[in-house]
CSV table of C-alpha atoms in Angstrom, one decimal:
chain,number,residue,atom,x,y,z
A,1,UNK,CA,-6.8,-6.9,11.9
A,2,UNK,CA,-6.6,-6.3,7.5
A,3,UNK,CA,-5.3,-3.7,6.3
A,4,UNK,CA,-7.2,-2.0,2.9
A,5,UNK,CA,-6.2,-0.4,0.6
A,6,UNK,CA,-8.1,1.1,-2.6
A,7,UNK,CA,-6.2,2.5,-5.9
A,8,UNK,CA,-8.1,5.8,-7.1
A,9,UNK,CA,-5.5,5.5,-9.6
A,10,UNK,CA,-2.1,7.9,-10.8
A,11,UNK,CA,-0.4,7.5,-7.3
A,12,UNK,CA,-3.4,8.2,-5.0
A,13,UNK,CA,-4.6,5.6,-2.3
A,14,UNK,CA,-6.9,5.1,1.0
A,15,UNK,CA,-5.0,3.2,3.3
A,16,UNK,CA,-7.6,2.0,5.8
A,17,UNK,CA,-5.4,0.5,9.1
A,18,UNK,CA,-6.8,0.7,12.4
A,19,UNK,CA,-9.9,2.9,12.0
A,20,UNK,CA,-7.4,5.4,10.6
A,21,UNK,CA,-8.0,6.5,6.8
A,22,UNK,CA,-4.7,7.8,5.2
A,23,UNK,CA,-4.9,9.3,1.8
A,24,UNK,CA,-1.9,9.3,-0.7
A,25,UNK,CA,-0.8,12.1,-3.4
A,26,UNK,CA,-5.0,13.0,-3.7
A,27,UNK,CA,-4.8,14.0,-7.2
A,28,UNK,CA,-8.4,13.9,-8.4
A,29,UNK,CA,-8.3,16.4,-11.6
A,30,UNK,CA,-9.3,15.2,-15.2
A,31,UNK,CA,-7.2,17.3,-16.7
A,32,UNK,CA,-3.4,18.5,-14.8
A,33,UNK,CA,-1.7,21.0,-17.3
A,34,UNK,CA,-0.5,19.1,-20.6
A,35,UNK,CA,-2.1,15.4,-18.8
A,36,UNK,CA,-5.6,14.0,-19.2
A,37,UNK,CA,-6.7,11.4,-17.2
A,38,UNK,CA,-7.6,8.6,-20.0
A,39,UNK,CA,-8.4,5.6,-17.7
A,40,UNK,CA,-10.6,5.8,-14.8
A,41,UNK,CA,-13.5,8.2,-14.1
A,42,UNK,CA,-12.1,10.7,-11.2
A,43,UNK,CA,-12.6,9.1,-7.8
A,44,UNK,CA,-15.6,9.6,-5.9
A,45,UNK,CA,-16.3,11.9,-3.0
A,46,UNK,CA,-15.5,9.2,-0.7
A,47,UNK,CA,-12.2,9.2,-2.3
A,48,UNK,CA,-11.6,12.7,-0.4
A,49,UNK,CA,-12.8,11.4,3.2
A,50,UNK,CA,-9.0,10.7,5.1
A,51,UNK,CA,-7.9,11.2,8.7
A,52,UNK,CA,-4.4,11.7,7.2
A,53,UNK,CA,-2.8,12.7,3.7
A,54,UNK,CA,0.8,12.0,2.4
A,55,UNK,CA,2.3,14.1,0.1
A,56,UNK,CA,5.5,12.3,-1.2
A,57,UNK,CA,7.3,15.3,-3.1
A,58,UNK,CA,6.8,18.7,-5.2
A,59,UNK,CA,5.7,17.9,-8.4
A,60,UNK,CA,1.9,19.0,-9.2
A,61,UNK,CA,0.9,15.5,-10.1
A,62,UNK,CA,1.7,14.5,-6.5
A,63,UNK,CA,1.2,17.8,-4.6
A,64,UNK,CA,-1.9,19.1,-6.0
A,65,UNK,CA,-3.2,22.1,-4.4
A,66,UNK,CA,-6.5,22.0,-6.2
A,67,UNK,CA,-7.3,18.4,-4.9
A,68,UNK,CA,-5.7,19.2,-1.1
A,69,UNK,CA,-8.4,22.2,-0.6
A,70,UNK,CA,-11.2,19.8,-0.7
A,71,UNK,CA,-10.2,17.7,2.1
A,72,UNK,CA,-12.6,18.3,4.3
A,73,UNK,CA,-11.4,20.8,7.2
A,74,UNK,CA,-9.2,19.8,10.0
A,75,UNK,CA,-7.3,16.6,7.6
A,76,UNK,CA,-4.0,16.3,8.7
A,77,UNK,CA,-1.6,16.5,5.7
A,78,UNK,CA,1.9,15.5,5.8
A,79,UNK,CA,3.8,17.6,3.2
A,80,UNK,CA,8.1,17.3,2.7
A,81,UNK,CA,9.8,19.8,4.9
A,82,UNK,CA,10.2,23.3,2.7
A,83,UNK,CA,6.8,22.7,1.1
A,84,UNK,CA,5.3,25.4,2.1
A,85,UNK,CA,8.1,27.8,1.3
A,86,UNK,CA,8.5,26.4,-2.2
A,87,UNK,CA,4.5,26.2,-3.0
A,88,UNK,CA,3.3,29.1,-1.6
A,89,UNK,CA,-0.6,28.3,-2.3
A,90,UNK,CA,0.0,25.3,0.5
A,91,UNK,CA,0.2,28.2,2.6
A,92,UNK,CA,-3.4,29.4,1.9
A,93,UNK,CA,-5.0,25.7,3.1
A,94,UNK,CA,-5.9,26.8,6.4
A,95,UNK,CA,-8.3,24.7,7.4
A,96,UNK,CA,-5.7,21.5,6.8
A,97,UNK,CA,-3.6,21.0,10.0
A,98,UNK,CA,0.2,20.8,7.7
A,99,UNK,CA,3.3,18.9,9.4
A,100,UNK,CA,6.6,19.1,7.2
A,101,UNK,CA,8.5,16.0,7.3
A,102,UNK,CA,12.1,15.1,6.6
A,103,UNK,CA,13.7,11.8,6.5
A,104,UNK,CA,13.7,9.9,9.5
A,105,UNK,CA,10.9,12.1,11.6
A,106,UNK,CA,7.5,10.2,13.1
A,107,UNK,CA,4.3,11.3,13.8
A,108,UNK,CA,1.4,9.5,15.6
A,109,UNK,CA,-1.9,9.9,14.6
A,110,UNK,CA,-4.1,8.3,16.5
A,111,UNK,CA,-2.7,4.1,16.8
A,112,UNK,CA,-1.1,5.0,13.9
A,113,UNK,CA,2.7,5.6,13.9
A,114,UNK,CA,3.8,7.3,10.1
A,115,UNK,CA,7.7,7.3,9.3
A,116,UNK,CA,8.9,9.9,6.2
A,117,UNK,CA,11.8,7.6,4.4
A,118,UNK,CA,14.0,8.6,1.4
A,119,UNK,CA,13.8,8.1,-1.9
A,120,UNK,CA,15.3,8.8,-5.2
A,121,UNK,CA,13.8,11.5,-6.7
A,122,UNK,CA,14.3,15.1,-8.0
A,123,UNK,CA,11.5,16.8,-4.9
A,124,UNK,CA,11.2,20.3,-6.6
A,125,UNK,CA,8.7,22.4,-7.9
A,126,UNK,CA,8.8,22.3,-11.8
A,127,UNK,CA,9.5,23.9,-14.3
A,128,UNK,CA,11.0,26.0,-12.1
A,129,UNK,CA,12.3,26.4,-8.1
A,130,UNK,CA,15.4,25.7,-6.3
A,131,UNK,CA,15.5,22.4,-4.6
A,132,UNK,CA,14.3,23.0,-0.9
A,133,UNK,CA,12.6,19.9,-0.5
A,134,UNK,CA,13.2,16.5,0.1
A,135,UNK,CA,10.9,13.7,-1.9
A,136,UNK,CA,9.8,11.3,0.5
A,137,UNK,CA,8.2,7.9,1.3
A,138,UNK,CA,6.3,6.9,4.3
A,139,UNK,CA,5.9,4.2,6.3
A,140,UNK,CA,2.3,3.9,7.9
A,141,UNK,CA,2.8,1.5,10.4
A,142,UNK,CA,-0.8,-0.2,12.8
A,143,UNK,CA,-1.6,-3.5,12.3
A,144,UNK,CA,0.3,-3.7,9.7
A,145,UNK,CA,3.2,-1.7,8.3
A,146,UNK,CA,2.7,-0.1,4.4
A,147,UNK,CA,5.0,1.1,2.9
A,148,UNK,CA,4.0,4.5,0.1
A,149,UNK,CA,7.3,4.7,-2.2
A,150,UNK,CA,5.3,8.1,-3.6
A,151,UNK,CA,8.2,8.7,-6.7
A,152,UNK,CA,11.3,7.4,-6.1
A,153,UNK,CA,13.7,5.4,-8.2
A,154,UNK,CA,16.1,1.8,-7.1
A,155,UNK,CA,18.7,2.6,-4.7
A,156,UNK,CA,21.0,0.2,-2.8
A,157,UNK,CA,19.3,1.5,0.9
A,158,UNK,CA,16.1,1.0,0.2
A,159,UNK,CA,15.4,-2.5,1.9
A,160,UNK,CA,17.3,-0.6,5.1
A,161,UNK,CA,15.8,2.7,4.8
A,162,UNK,CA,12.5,1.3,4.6
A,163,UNK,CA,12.7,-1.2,6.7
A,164,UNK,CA,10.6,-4.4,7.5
A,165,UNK,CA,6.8,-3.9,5.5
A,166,UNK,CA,3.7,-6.0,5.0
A,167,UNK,CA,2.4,-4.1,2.2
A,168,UNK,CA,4.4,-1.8,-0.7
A,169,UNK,CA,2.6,0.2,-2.6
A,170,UNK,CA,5.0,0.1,-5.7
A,171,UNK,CA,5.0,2.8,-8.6
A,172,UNK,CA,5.7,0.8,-11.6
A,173,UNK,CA,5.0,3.4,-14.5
A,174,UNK,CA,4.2,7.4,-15.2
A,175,UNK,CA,2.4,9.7,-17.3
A,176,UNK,CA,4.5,9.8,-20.0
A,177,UNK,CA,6.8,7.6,-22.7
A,178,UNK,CA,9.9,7.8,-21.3
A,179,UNK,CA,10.8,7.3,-17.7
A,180,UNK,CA,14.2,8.2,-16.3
A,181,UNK,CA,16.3,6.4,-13.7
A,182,UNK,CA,14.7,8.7,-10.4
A,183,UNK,CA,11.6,6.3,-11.4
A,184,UNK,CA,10.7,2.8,-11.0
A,185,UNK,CA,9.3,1.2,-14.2
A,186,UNK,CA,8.1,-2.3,-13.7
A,187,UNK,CA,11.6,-4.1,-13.8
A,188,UNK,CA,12.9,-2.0,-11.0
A,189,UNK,CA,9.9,-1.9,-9.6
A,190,UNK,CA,9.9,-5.8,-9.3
A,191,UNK,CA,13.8,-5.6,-7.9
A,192,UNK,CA,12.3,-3.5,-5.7
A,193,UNK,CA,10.2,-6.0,-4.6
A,194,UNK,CA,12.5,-8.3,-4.1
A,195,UNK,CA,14.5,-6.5,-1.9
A,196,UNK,CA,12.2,-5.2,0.4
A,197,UNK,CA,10.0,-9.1,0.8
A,198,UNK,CA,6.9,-8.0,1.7
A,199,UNK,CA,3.5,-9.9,1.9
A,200,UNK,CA,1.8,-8.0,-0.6
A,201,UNK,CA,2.2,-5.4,-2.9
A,202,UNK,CA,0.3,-3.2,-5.1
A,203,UNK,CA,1.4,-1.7,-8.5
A,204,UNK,CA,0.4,2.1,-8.8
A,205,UNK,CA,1.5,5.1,-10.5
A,206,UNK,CA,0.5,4.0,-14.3
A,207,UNK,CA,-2.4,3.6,-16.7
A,208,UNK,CA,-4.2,7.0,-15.0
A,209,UNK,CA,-2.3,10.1,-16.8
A,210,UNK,CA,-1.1,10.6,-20.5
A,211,UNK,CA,0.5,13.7,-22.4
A,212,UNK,CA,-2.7,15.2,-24.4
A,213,UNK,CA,-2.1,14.4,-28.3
A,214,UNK,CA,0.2,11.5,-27.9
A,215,UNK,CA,-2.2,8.5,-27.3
A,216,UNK,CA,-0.2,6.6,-30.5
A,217,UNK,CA,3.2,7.6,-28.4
A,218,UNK,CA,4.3,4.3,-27.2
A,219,UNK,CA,1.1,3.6,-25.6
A,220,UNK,CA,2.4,0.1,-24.2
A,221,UNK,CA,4.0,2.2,-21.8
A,222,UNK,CA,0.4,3.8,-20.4
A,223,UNK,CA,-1.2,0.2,-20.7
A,224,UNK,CA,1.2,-2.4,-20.0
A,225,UNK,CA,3.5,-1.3,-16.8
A,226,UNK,CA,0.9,-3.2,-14.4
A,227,UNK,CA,0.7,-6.4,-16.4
A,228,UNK,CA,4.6,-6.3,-16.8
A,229,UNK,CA,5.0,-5.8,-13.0
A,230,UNK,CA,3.0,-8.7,-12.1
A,231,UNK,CA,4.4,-11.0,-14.5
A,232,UNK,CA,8.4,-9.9,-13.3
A,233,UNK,CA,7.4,-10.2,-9.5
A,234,UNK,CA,6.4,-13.4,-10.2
A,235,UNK,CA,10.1,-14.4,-11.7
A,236,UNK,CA,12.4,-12.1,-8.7
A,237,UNK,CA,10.1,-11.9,-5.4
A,238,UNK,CA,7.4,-15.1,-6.0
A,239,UNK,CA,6.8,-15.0,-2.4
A,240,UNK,CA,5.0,-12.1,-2.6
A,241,UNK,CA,1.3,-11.6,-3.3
A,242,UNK,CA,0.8,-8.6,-5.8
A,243,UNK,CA,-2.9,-7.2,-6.4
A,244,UNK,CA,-3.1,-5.5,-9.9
A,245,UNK,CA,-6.4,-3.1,-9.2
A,246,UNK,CA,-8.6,-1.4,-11.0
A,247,UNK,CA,-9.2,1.7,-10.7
A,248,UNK,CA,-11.3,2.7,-7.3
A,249,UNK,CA,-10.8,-1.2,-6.5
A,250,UNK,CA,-9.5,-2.4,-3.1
A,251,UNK,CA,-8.0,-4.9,-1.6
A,252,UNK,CA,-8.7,-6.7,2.2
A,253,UNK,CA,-5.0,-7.6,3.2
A,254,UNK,CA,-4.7,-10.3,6.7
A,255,UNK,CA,-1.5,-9.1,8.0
A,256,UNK,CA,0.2,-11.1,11.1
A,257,UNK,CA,2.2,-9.1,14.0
């Protein structure tokens, strides 16, 4: 049985394994604060149809409130444990059925077995908050097991932590010029890769979101993370099949179990 996935853009994905939809980061605002989307029109209406949504870690370009109330009633969402303490307007989602999540814990959902991992990230609410919350990846695991790196940057556990995965849905860029080492850029992102030996992968987190009034700011860095990912893959994991989408493309992925 395939697994699909689709690339609405920024870090937001359906992951379709098993009759299960699974939704990623939904972030479908034009405008998010100081960012305006400049690539992609904002995902379709189907976009927001999900049995399940991930929410990797704090920050508003990943947990977006706005874009969380119009799942439709009853989604599941997945949030980082202390989520709701530390964003109080989660608290006011009612109709969404919220599960906090820390490294290590499993939840089943329907054949569907999802496993929060670590990563390497700063997880809190900015500009301000205390840290009470972890950043996370997840592990969707049916016929085939994905793996949603959310924001995270290289670490030497990764490959363990993570475990064996079919598919890795890589971040390999961000919404601004410069990008700090709790990131992956498309040169970690590509170690990544080789660590973790995959089937497939799939570059996200780029090309979506740029600072408004800096469009001549190194703008290689908004257009070329994706093309630069492919072309390292290619040179440290070439045993891996990467699928550079467009936005509100998809992919059919054959995975063997």
């Amino acid at each position: 049985m395939p697994v699909e996935i689709t690339w609405w853009g920024h870090a937001t994905c359906t992951i379709e394994d098993s009759g299960v939809r699974v939704l990623t980061d939904p972030l479908f605002a034009r405008r998010l604060a100081h960012l305006r989307r400049r690539r992609g029109a904002p995902p379709p209406s189907e976009a927001r149809r999900a049995d399940l949504a991930l929410v990797s870690h704090l920050h508003a370009d990943h947990l977006h409130v706005p874009s969380l109330a119009g799942l439709a009633p009853g989604t599941r969402l997945l949030v980082p444990r202390g989520a709701p303490r530390a964003v109080p307007a989660l608290r006011r989602l009612r109709q969404l059925r919220i599960t906090e999540m820390g490294v290590g814990d499993e939840i089943h959902v329907g054949p569907l077995v999802v496993r929060a991992v670590p990563a390497r990230h700063d997880g809190r609410r900015l500009p301000v908050g205390p840290h009470r919350s972890p950043a996370l990846g997840y592990v969707v695991e049916g016929a085939g097991r994905t793996y949603f790196a959310g924001d995270t940057g290289l670490f030497d556990e990764m490959a363990g932590a993570v475990g064996p995965v079919d598919v890795a849905l890589l971040p390999v860029g961000g919404w601004g010029p410069y990008l700090g080492e709790e990131h992956l850029d498309a040169g970690r992102a590509a170690r990544a890769l080789a660590a973790l030996a995959p089937r497939s992968a799939v570059p996200v987190h780029y090309g979506t979101y740029w600072p408004i009034g800096m469009d001549a700011v190194r703008p290689h860095e908004f257009h070329a993370p994706g093309e630069e990912f492919v072309r390292l893959a290619a040179e440290y994991a070439p045993q891996v099949a990467v699928h550079r989408l467009g936005h509100g493309e998809g992919v059919r992925l054959e995975v063997a179990r």
